[in-house]
Amino acid sequence: MAFIPSESEELAFMKNMMNNIDNRLDRMDNRFNDIERLIQWNVVQVNFGQLEQRINAVSLEFQYVYAVPQAAVQNRKKIFIANYDGDYQNSGTKLYQAIVQKQGTFQENLGTSVLRYTKNDRRKTQIFLLGVMQLLLQAVKVEMGYLLVN
């Protein structure tokens, strides 16, 4: 007569409970990963949101140079130059560097951040980067306008 060991009811119950606990911990890990990803993305949003605001504000001032009557053009040029000198802070160059250059120890490049945030969703990444390129072109117009006006 061979002795074949079988699981006791207690052991089967404990294995089942351990599986349930493991599943719950895995779900919590996923939630924490999502939260960490969002926190990291919020840092990116704050950094690039400031660049976007500066570019948009100075771009609007540049548009006003050509939207006012001829008598007010010189005043609008002065306002544009003052805004560029005081608030622009090389935002176009910073945006360009964030896109194309490998970043240092404390910051990753924008493409890597977008891929992580979108969970490698190609369509969402393309849409976002298209917006970034439009913003970069707007910054180029601002910087060229500054060179022309100044």
Backbone as JSON Lines, residues from 0, in Angstrom:
{"i":0,"aa":"M","n":[0.84,-1.16,0.0],"ca":[0.0,0.0,0.0],"c":[0.9,1.24,0.0]}
{"i":1,"aa":"A","n":[0.72,2.03,-1.04],"ca":[1.55,3.23,-1.19],"c":[0.85,4.41,-0.54]}
{"i":2,"aa":"F","n":[1.67,5.2,0.09],"ca":[1.12,6.4,0.73],"c":[1.26,7.57,-0.23]}
{"i":3,"aa":"I","n":[0.13,8.12,-0.68],"ca":[0.12,9.27,-1.58],"c":[-0.34,10.47,-0.76]}
{"i":4,"aa":"P","n":[0.57,11.41,-0.59],"ca":[0.18,12.57,0.22],"c":[-0.81,13.45,-0.55]}
{"i":5,"aa":"S","n":[-1.77,13.94,0.14],"ca":[-2.73,14.88,-0.46],"c":[-2.79,16.12,0.43]}
{"i":6,"aa":"E","n":[-3.23,17.19,-0.19],"ca":[-3.31,18.44,0.56],"c":[-4.45,18.38,1.56]}
{"i":7,"aa":"S","n":[-4.18,18.92,2.68],"ca":[-5.26,19.03,3.66],"c":[-6.14,20.21,3.27]}
{"i":8,"aa":"E","n":[-7.29,20.27,3.83],"ca":[-8.19,21.38,3.54],"c":[-7.57,22.71,3.97]}
{"i":9,"aa":"E","n":[-6.86,22.68,5.09],"ca":[-6.23,23.9,5.57],"c":[-5.15,24.39,4.6]}
{"i":10,"aa":"L","n":[-4.34,23.45,4.09],"ca":[-3.28,23.82,3.16],"c":[-3.87,24.36,1.85]}
{"i":11,"aa":"A","n":[-4.91,23.75,1.35],"ca":[-5.56,24.22,0.12],"c":[-6.14,25.62,0.34]}
{"i":12,"aa":"F","n":[-6.75,25.82,1.52],"ca":[-7.31,27.13,1.85],"c":[-6.21,28.19,1.9]}
{"i":13,"aa":"M","n":[-5.1,27.86,2.55],"ca":[-3.99,28.82,2.66],"c":[-3.39,29.14,1.29]}
{"i":14,"aa":"K","n":[-3.26,28.15,0.42],"ca":[-2.75,28.41,-0.93],"c":[-3.68,29.34,-1.7]}
{"i":15,"aa":"N","n":[-4.96,29.1,-1.56],"ca":[-5.96,29.95,-2.23],"c":[-5.88,31.38,-1.7]}
{"i":16,"aa":"M","n":[-5.76,31.53,-0.39],"ca":[-5.67,32.86,0.2],"c":[-4.39,33.57,-0.25]}
{"i":17,"aa":"M","n":[-3.28,32.84,-0.33],"ca":[-2.03,33.45,-0.78],"c":[-2.14,33.91,-2.23]}
{"i":18,"aa":"N","n":[-2.82,33.14,-3.07],"ca":[-3.04,33.57,-4.45],"c":[-3.87,34.85,-4.5]}
{"i":19,"aa":"N","n":[-4.91,34.91,-3.67],"ca":[-5.74,36.12,-3.61],"c":[-4.92,37.33,-3.15]}
{"i":20,"aa":"I","n":[-4.1,37.12,-2.13],"ca":[-3.27,38.22,-1.62],"c":[-2.28,38.67,-2.69]}
{"i":21,"aa":"D","n":[-1.65,37.71,-3.38],"ca":[-0.71,38.06,-4.46],"c":[-1.39,38.87,-5.55]}
{"i":22,"aa":"N","n":[-2.6,38.47,-5.93],"ca":[-3.34,39.2,-6.96],"c":[-3.65,40.62,-6.52]}
{"i":23,"aa":"R","n":[-4.06,40.77,-5.27],"ca":[-4.36,42.11,-4.76],"c":[-3.11,42.99,-4.7]}
{"i":24,"aa":"L","n":[-2.0,42.41,-4.28],"ca":[-0.75,43.17,-4.23],"c":[-0.3,43.57,-5.63]}
{"i":25,"aa":"D","n":[-0.49,42.68,-6.61],"ca":[-0.15,43.03,-7.99],"c":[-0.99,44.19,-8.49]}
{"i":26,"aa":"R","n":[-2.28,44.18,-8.16],"ca":[-3.14,45.29,-8.56],"c":[-2.71,46.59,-7.9]}
{"i":27,"aa":"M","n":[-2.32,46.5,-6.62],"ca":[-1.84,47.7,-5.93],"c":[-0.55,48.2,-6.56]}
{"i":28,"aa":"D","n":[0.35,47.29,-6.92],"ca":[1.59,47.69,-7.6],"c":[1.28,48.42,-8.89]}
{"i":29,"aa":"N","n":[0.32,47.9,-9.64],"ca":[-0.06,48.56,-10.9],"c":[-0.61,49.95,-10.64]}
{"i":30,"aa":"R","n":[-1.41,50.09,-9.6],"ca":[-1.96,51.41,-9.26],"c":[-0.84,52.37,-8.88]}
{"i":31,"aa":"F","n":[0.1,51.89,-8.07],"ca":[1.23,52.75,-7.68],"c":[2.07,53.12,-8.9]}
{"i":32,"aa":"N","n":[2.25,52.19,-9.82],"ca":[2.99,52.5,-11.05],"c":[2.27,53.57,-11.85]}
{"i":33,"aa":"D","n":[0.93,53.47,-11.94],"ca":[0.15,54.49,-12.65],"c":[0.28,55.85,-11.97]}
{"i":34,"aa":"I","n":[0.22,55.84,-10.64],"ca":[0.35,57.09,-9.89],"c":[1.74,57.69,-10.09]}
{"i":35,"aa":"E","n":[2.76,56.85,-10.05],"ca":[4.13,57.34,-10.26],"c":[4.28,57.92,-11.67]}
{"i":36,"aa":"R","n":[3.7,57.24,-12.65],"ca":[3.76,57.71,-14.04],"c":[3.08,59.07,-14.16]}
{"i":37,"aa":"L","n":[1.92,59.23,-13.51],"ca":[1.21,60.5,-13.56],"c":[1.97,61.62,-12.85]}
{"i":38,"aa":"I","n":[2.6,61.29,-11.73],"ca":[3.38,62.3,-11.01],"c":[4.55,62.75,-11.88]}
{"i":39,"aa":"Q","n":[5.24,61.78,-12.49],"ca":[6.36,62.15,-13.36],"c":[5.86,62.98,-14.53]}
{"i":40,"aa":"W","n":[4.67,62.66,-15.06],"ca":[4.13,63.42,-16.18],"c":[3.75,64.83,-15.74]}
{"i":41,"aa":"N","n":[3.25,64.97,-14.5],"ca":[2.89,66.3,-14.02],"c":[4.11,67.21,-13.97]}
{"i":42,"aa":"V","n":[5.27,66.66,-13.61],"ca":[6.5,67.45,-13.62],"c":[6.8,67.92,-15.04]}
{"i":43,"aa":"V","n":[6.63,67.02,-16.01],"ca":[6.85,67.37,-17.42],"c":[5.87,68.45,-17.84]}
{"i":44,"aa":"Q","n":[4.6,68.3,-17.45],"ca":[3.59,69.29,-17.81],"c":[3.93,70.67,-17.26]}
{"i":45,"aa":"V","n":[4.37,70.72,-16.02],"ca":[4.7,72.01,-15.42],"c":[5.86,72.65,-16.17]}
{"i":46,"aa":"N","n":[6.91,71.87,-16.43],"ca":[8.08,72.42,-17.13],"c":[7.73,72.91,-18.53]}
{"i":47,"aa":"F","n":[7.03,72.09,-19.3],"ca":[6.74,72.45,-20.67],"c":[5.52,73.36,-20.78]}
{"i":48,"aa":"G","n":[4.68,73.34,-19.79],"ca":[3.56,74.28,-19.77],"c":[4.05,75.71,-19.66]}
{"i":49,"aa":"Q","n":[5.09,75.92,-18.87],"ca":[5.66,77.26,-18.74],"c":[6.28,77.72,-20.06]}
{"i":50,"aa":"L","n":[6.97,76.81,-20.74],"ca":[7.53,77.16,-22.05],"c":[6.43,77.52,-23.02]}
{"i":51,"aa":"E","n":[5.37,76.72,-23.02],"ca":[4.25,76.96,-23.94],"c":[3.6,78.32,-23.66]}
{"i":52,"aa":"Q","n":[3.4,78.65,-22.4],"ca":[2.8,79.93,-22.05],"c":[3.67,81.1,-22.51]}
{"i":53,"aa":"R","n":[4.96,80.98,-22.32],"ca":[5.86,82.07,-22.73],"c":[5.86,82.24,-24.25]}
{"i":54,"aa":"I","n":[5.92,81.12,-24.96],"ca":[5.93,81.19,-26.42],"c":[4.63,81.79,-26.93]}
{"i":55,"aa":"N","n":[3.5,81.33,-26.38],"ca":[2.2,81.84,-26.83],"c":[2.04,83.33,-26.52]}
{"i":56,"aa":"A","n":[2.47,83.74,-25.34],"ca":[2.31,85.15,-24.96],"c":[3.13,86.07,-25.86]}
{"i":57,"aa":"V","n":[4.38,85.72,-26.09],"ca":[5.24,86.57,-26.92],"c":[4.8,86.49,-28.38]}
{"i":58,"aa":"S","n":[4.31,85.34,-28.8],"ca":[3.8,85.2,-30.17],"c":[2.6,86.11,-30.4]}
{"i":59,"aa":"L","n":[1.75,86.2,-29.41],"ca":[0.58,87.08,-29.52],"c":[1.02,88.54,-29.64]}
{"i":60,"aa":"E","n":[2.02,88.93,-28.87],"ca":[2.54,90.29,-28.97],"c":[3.13,90.55,-30.36]}
{"i":61,"aa":"F","n":[3.77,89.53,-30.93],"ca":[4.34,89.68,-32.27],"c":[3.22,89.85,-33.3]}
{"i":62,"aa":"Q","n":[2.12,89.13,-33.14],"ca":[0.99,89.26,-34.07],"c":[0.4,90.66,-33.99]}
{"i":63,"aa":"Y","n":[0.38,91.25,-32.8],"ca":[-0.16,92.6,-32.65],"c":[0.64,93.63,-33.42]}
{"i":64,"aa":"V","n":[1.93,93.38,-33.63],"ca":[2.76,94.33,-34.38],"c":[2.17,94.54,-35.77]}
{"i":65,"aa":"Y","n":[1.63,93.5,-36.36],"ca":[1.09,93.58,-37.72],"c":[-0.42,93.81,-37.75]}
{"i":66,"aa":"A","n":[-1.05,93.81,-36.59],"ca":[-2.51,93.96,-36.55],"c":[-2.96,95.38,-36.21]}
{"i":67,"aa":"V","n":[-2.04,96.23,-35.81],"ca":[-2.41,97.59,-35.41],"c":[-2.25,98.55,-36.58]}
{"i":68,"aa":"P","n":[-2.89,99.72,-36.49],"ca":[-2.69,100.75,-37.53],"c":[-1.22,101.19,-37.58]}
{"i":69,"aa":"Q","n":[-0.83,101.72,-38.7],"ca":[0.57,102.11,-38.92],"c":[1.1,103.06,-37.84]}
{"i":70,"aa":"A","n":[0.24,103.92,-37.33],"ca":[0.68,104.89,-36.32],"c":[1.1,104.21,-35.01]}
{"i":71,"aa":"A","n":[0.57,103.02,-34.73],"ca":[0.86,102.35,-33.47],"c":[1.93,101.27,-33.59]}
{"i":72,"aa":"V","n":[2.45,101.06,-34.78],"ca":[3.4,99.96,-35.0],"c":[4.65,100.11,-34.14]}
{"i":73,"aa":"Q","n":[5.21,101.3,-34.06],"ca":[6.44,101.49,-33.27],"c":[6.23,101.15,-31.79]}
{"i":74,"aa":"N","n":[5.07,101.55,-31.25],"ca":[4.77,101.21,-29.86],"c":[4.62,99.7,-29.68]}
{"i":75,"aa":"R","n":[3.95,99.05,-30.63],"ca":[3.77,97.6,-30.53],"c":[5.11,96.87,-30.65]}
{"i":76,"aa":"K","n":[6.0,97.39,-31.48],"ca":[7.34,96.8,-31.59],"c":[8.08,96.88,-30.25]}
{"i":77,"aa":"K","n":[7.98,98.04,-29.59],"ca":[8.63,98.2,-28.3],"c":[8.05,97.24,-27.26]}
{"i":78,"aa":"I","n":[6.73,97.09,-27.3],"ca":[6.08,96.16,-26.36],"c":[6.52,94.73,-26.65]}
{"i":79,"aa":"F","n":[6.56,94.36,-27.93],"ca":[7.0,93.02,-28.31],"c":[8.44,92.77,-27.85]}
{"i":80,"aa":"I","n":[9.32,93.71,-28.11],"ca":[10.73,93.55,-27.72],"c":[10.85,93.44,-26.2]}
{"i":81,"aa":"A","n":[10.09,94.26,-25.48],"ca":[10.13,94.2,-24.01],"c":[9.65,92.84,-23.5]}
{"i":82,"aa":"N","n":[8.57,92.32,-24.1],"ca":[8.07,91.01,-23.69],"c":[9.07,89.91,-24.03]}
{"i":83,"aa":"Y","n":[9.66,90.01,-25.2],"ca":[10.65,89.01,-25.6],"c":[11.85,89.03,-24.65]}
{"i":84,"aa":"D","n":[12.36,90.22,-24.41],"ca":[13.54,90.35,-23.53],"c":[13.22,89.96,-22.08]}
{"i":85,"aa":"G","n":[12.03,90.3,-21.63],"ca":[11.69,90.08,-20.22],"c":[11.1,88.74,-19.89]}
{"i":86,"aa":"D","n":[10.4,88.11,-20.84],"ca":[9.64,86.91,-20.47],"c":[9.95,85.68,-21.31]}
{"i":87,"aa":"Y","n":[10.47,85.83,-22.47],"ca":[10.64,84.68,-23.38],"c":[11.66,83.66,-22.86]}
{"i":88,"aa":"Q","n":[12.76,84.12,-22.34],"ca":[13.77,83.29,-21.67],"c":[14.24,82.1,-22.52]}
{"i":89,"aa":"N","n":[14.48,82.33,-23.79],"ca":[14.97,81.28,-24.7],"c":[14.06,80.05,-24.71]}
{"i":90,"aa":"S","n":[12.78,80.25,-24.61],"ca":[11.83,79.14,-24.54],"c":[11.89,78.25,-25.78]}
{"i":91,"aa":"G","n":[12.05,78.84,-26.94],"ca":[12.14,78.04,-28.16],"c":[13.35,77.13,-28.16]}
{"i":92,"aa":"T","n":[14.47,77.65,-27.73],"ca":[15.7,76.85,-27.65],"c":[15.55,75.74,-26.62]}
{"i":93,"aa":"K","n":[14.95,76.05,-25.49],"ca":[14.74,75.04,-24.45],"c":[13.82,73.93,-24.95]}
{"i":94,"aa":"L","n":[12.77,74.3,-25.67],"ca":[11.86,73.31,-26.23],"c":[12.58,72.43,-27.24]}
{"i":95,"aa":"Y","n":[13.35,73.04,-28.1],"ca":[14.12,72.3,-29.11],"c":[15.08,71.31,-28.43]}
{"i":96,"aa":"Q","n":[15.79,71.77,-27.43],"ca":[16.72,70.89,-26.72],"c":[16.0,69.73,-26.04]}
{"i":97,"aa":"A","n":[14.83,70.0,-25.52],"ca":[14.06,68.93,-24.86],"c":[13.62,67.87,-25.86]}
{"i":98,"aa":"I","n":[13.43,68.27,-27.1],"ca":[12.98,67.33,-28.13],"c":[14.14,66.5,-28.66]}
{"i":99,"aa":"V","n":[15.24,67.13,-28.99],"ca":[16.28,66.43,-29.76],"c":[17.49,65.97,-28.95]}
{"i":100,"aa":"Q","n":[17.76,66.58,-27.84],"ca":[18.99,66.23,-27.12],"c":[18.73,65.21,-26.03]}
{"i":101,"aa":"K","n":[19.72,64.35,-25.83],"ca":[19.67,63.43,-24.7],"c":[19.84,64.27,-23.44]}
{"i":102,"aa":"Q","n":[18.94,64.09,-22.52],"ca":[18.95,64.92,-21.32],"c":[19.93,64.39,-20.29]}
{"i":103,"aa":"G","n":[20.12,65.14,-19.26],"ca":[21.1,64.81,-18.23],"c":[20.54,63.89,-17.16]}
{"i":104,"aa":"T","n":[21.12,64.0,-16.01],"ca":[20.79,63.13,-14.89],"c":[19.39,63.39,-14.34]}
{"i":105,"aa":"F","n":[18.97,64.64,-14.32],"ca":[17.74,65.0,-13.63],"c":[16.53,65.12,-14.54]}
{"i":106,"aa":"Q","n":[16.71,64.92,-15.81],"ca":[15.58,65.12,-16.73],"c":[15.75,64.22,-17.94]}
{"i":107,"aa":"E","n":[14.65,63.63,-18.4],"ca":[14.69,62.83,-19.62],"c":[14.14,63.64,-20.78]}
{"i":108,"aa":"N","n":[14.37,63.17,-22.0],"ca":[13.88,63.95,-23.14],"c":[12.37,63.82,-23.26]}
{"i":109,"aa":"L","n":[11.79,64.72,-23.99],"ca":[10.34,64.82,-24.07],"c":[9.73,63.58,-24.71]}
{"i":110,"aa":"G","n":[10.37,63.04,-25.74],"ca":[9.83,61.85,-26.4],"c":[9.71,60.67,-25.46]}
{"i":111,"aa":"T","n":[10.7,60.46,-24.63],"ca":[10.67,59.36,-23.66],"c":[9.55,59.57,-22.65]}
{"i":112,"aa":"S","n":[9.38,60.8,-22.19],"ca":[8.31,61.1,-21.23],"c":[6.94,60.84,-21.84]}
{"i":113,"aa":"V","n":[6.76,61.24,-23.09],"ca":[5.47,61.06,-23.75],"c":[5.19,59.57,-23.95]}
{"i":114,"aa":"L","n":[6.18,58.82,-24.37],"ca":[5.99,57.38,-24.56],"c":[5.58,56.71,-23.26]}
{"i":115,"aa":"R","n":[6.24,57.08,-22.16],"ca":[5.9,56.48,-20.87],"c":[4.48,56.88,-20.45]}
{"i":116,"aa":"Y","n":[4.14,58.14,-20.63],"ca":[2.82,58.62,-20.22],"c":[1.7,57.96,-21.03]}
{"i":117,"aa":"T","n":[1.91,57.79,-22.33],"ca":[0.87,57.21,-23.18],"c":[0.93,55.69,-23.21]}
{"i":118,"aa":"K","n":[1.82,55.12,-22.41],"ca":[2.01,53.67,-22.37],"c":[2.32,53.13,-23.77]}
{"i":119,"aa":"N","n":[3.2,53.83,-24.46],"ca":[3.66,53.46,-25.81],"c":[2.55,53.44,-26.85]}
{"i":120,"aa":"D","n":[1.5,54.23,-26.64],"ca":[0.43,54.35,-27.62],"c":[0.92,55.26,-28.75]}
{"i":121,"aa":"R","n":[1.11,54.68,-29.91],"ca":[1.71,55.41,-31.02],"c":[0.86,56.58,-31.48]}
{"i":122,"aa":"R","n":[-0.44,56.39,-31.57],"ca":[-1.34,57.45,-32.05],"c":[-1.32,58.65,-31.1]}
{"i":123,"aa":"K","n":[-1.46,58.39,-29.8],"ca":[-1.44,59.48,-28.83],"c":[-0.09,60.21,-28.84]}
{"i":124,"aa":"T","n":[0.97,59.45,-28.98],"ca":[2.3,60.05,-29.03],"c":[2.45,60.93,-30.26]}
{"i":125,"aa":"Q","n":[1.96,60.46,-31.4],"ca":[2.04,61.26,-32.62],"c":[1.27,62.57,-32.49]}
{"i":126,"aa":"I","n":[0.07,62.49,-31.94],"ca":[-0.76,63.69,-31.77],"c":[-0.04,64.69,-30.85]}
{"i":127,"aa":"F","n":[0.5,64.19,-29.75],"ca":[1.18,65.07,-28.82],"c":[2.4,65.72,-29.46]}
{"i":128,"aa":"L","n":[3.21,64.91,-30.12],"ca":[4.43,65.44,-30.73],"c":[4.13,66.38,-31.89]}
{"i":129,"aa":"L","n":[3.0,66.18,-32.57],"ca":[2.58,67.13,-33.6],"c":[2.31,68.5,-32.96]}
{"i":130,"aa":"G","n":[1.64,68.5,-31.83],"ca":[1.4,69.76,-31.11],"c":[2.7,70.41,-30.66]}
{"i":131,"aa":"V","n":[3.66,69.6,-30.23],"ca":[4.96,70.14,-29.82],"c":[5.68,70.76,-31.01]}
{"i":132,"aa":"M","n":[5.6,70.1,-32.16],"ca":[6.25,70.65,-33.36],"c":[5.6,71.96,-33.79]}
{"i":133,"aa":"Q","n":[4.28,72.05,-33.67],"ca":[3.6,73.31,-33.99],"c":[4.05,74.42,-33.04]}
{"i":134,"aa":"L","n":[4.2,74.07,-31.78],"ca":[4.68,75.05,-30.8],"c":[6.12,75.47,-31.12]}
{"i":135,"aa":"L","n":[6.93,74.52,-31.54],"ca":[8.31,74.84,-31.91],"c":[8.35,75.77,-33.12]}
{"i":136,"aa":"L","n":[7.49,75.53,-34.1],"ca":[7.42,76.42,-35.27],"c":[6.97,77.82,-34.86]}
{"i":137,"aa":"Q","n":[6.05,77.89,-33.92],"ca":[5.6,79.18,-33.41],"c":[6.78,79.9,-32.73]}
{"i":138,"aa":"A","n":[7.59,79.16,-31.99],"ca":[8.76,79.76,-31.35],"c":[9.76,80.26,-32.38]}
{"i":139,"aa":"V","n":[9.91,79.53,-33.48],"ca":[10.81,79.96,-34.55],"c":[10.32,81.28,-35.14]}
{"i":140,"aa":"K","n":[9.0,81.39,-35.35],"ca":[8.44,82.65,-35.86],"c":[8.71,83.8,-34.9]}
{"i":141,"aa":"V","n":[8.56,83.54,-33.62],"ca":[8.81,84.58,-32.61],"c":[10.27,85.03,-32.67]}
{"i":142,"aa":"E","n":[11.17,84.07,-32.71],"ca":[12.59,84.43,-32.7],"c":[13.0,85.14,-33.99]}
{"i":143,"aa":"M","n":[12.46,84.71,-35.12],"ca":[12.75,85.41,-36.37],"c":[12.14,86.81,-36.36]}
{"i":144,"aa":"G","n":[10.94,86.91,-35.8],"ca":[10.3,88.22,-35.68],"c":[11.11,89.16,-34.82]}
{"i":145,"aa":"Y","n":[11.67,88.64,-33.75],"ca":[12.5,89.47,-32.88],"c":[13.71,90.0,-33.63]}
{"i":146,"aa":"L","n":[14.32,89.13,-34.41],"ca":[15.49,89.56,-35.19],"c":[15.11,90.61,-36.22]}
{"i":147,"aa":"L","n":[13.92,90.48,-36.81],"ca":[13.47,91.47,-37.8],"c":[13.11,92.8,-37.16]}
{"i":148,"aa":"V","n":[12.42,92.74,-36.04],"ca":[11.92,93.95,-35.39],"c":[13.03,94.69,-34.67]}
{"i":149,"aa":"N","n":[13.93,93.97,-34.09],"ca":[14.98,94.57,-33.27],"c":[16.06,95.02,-34.17]}
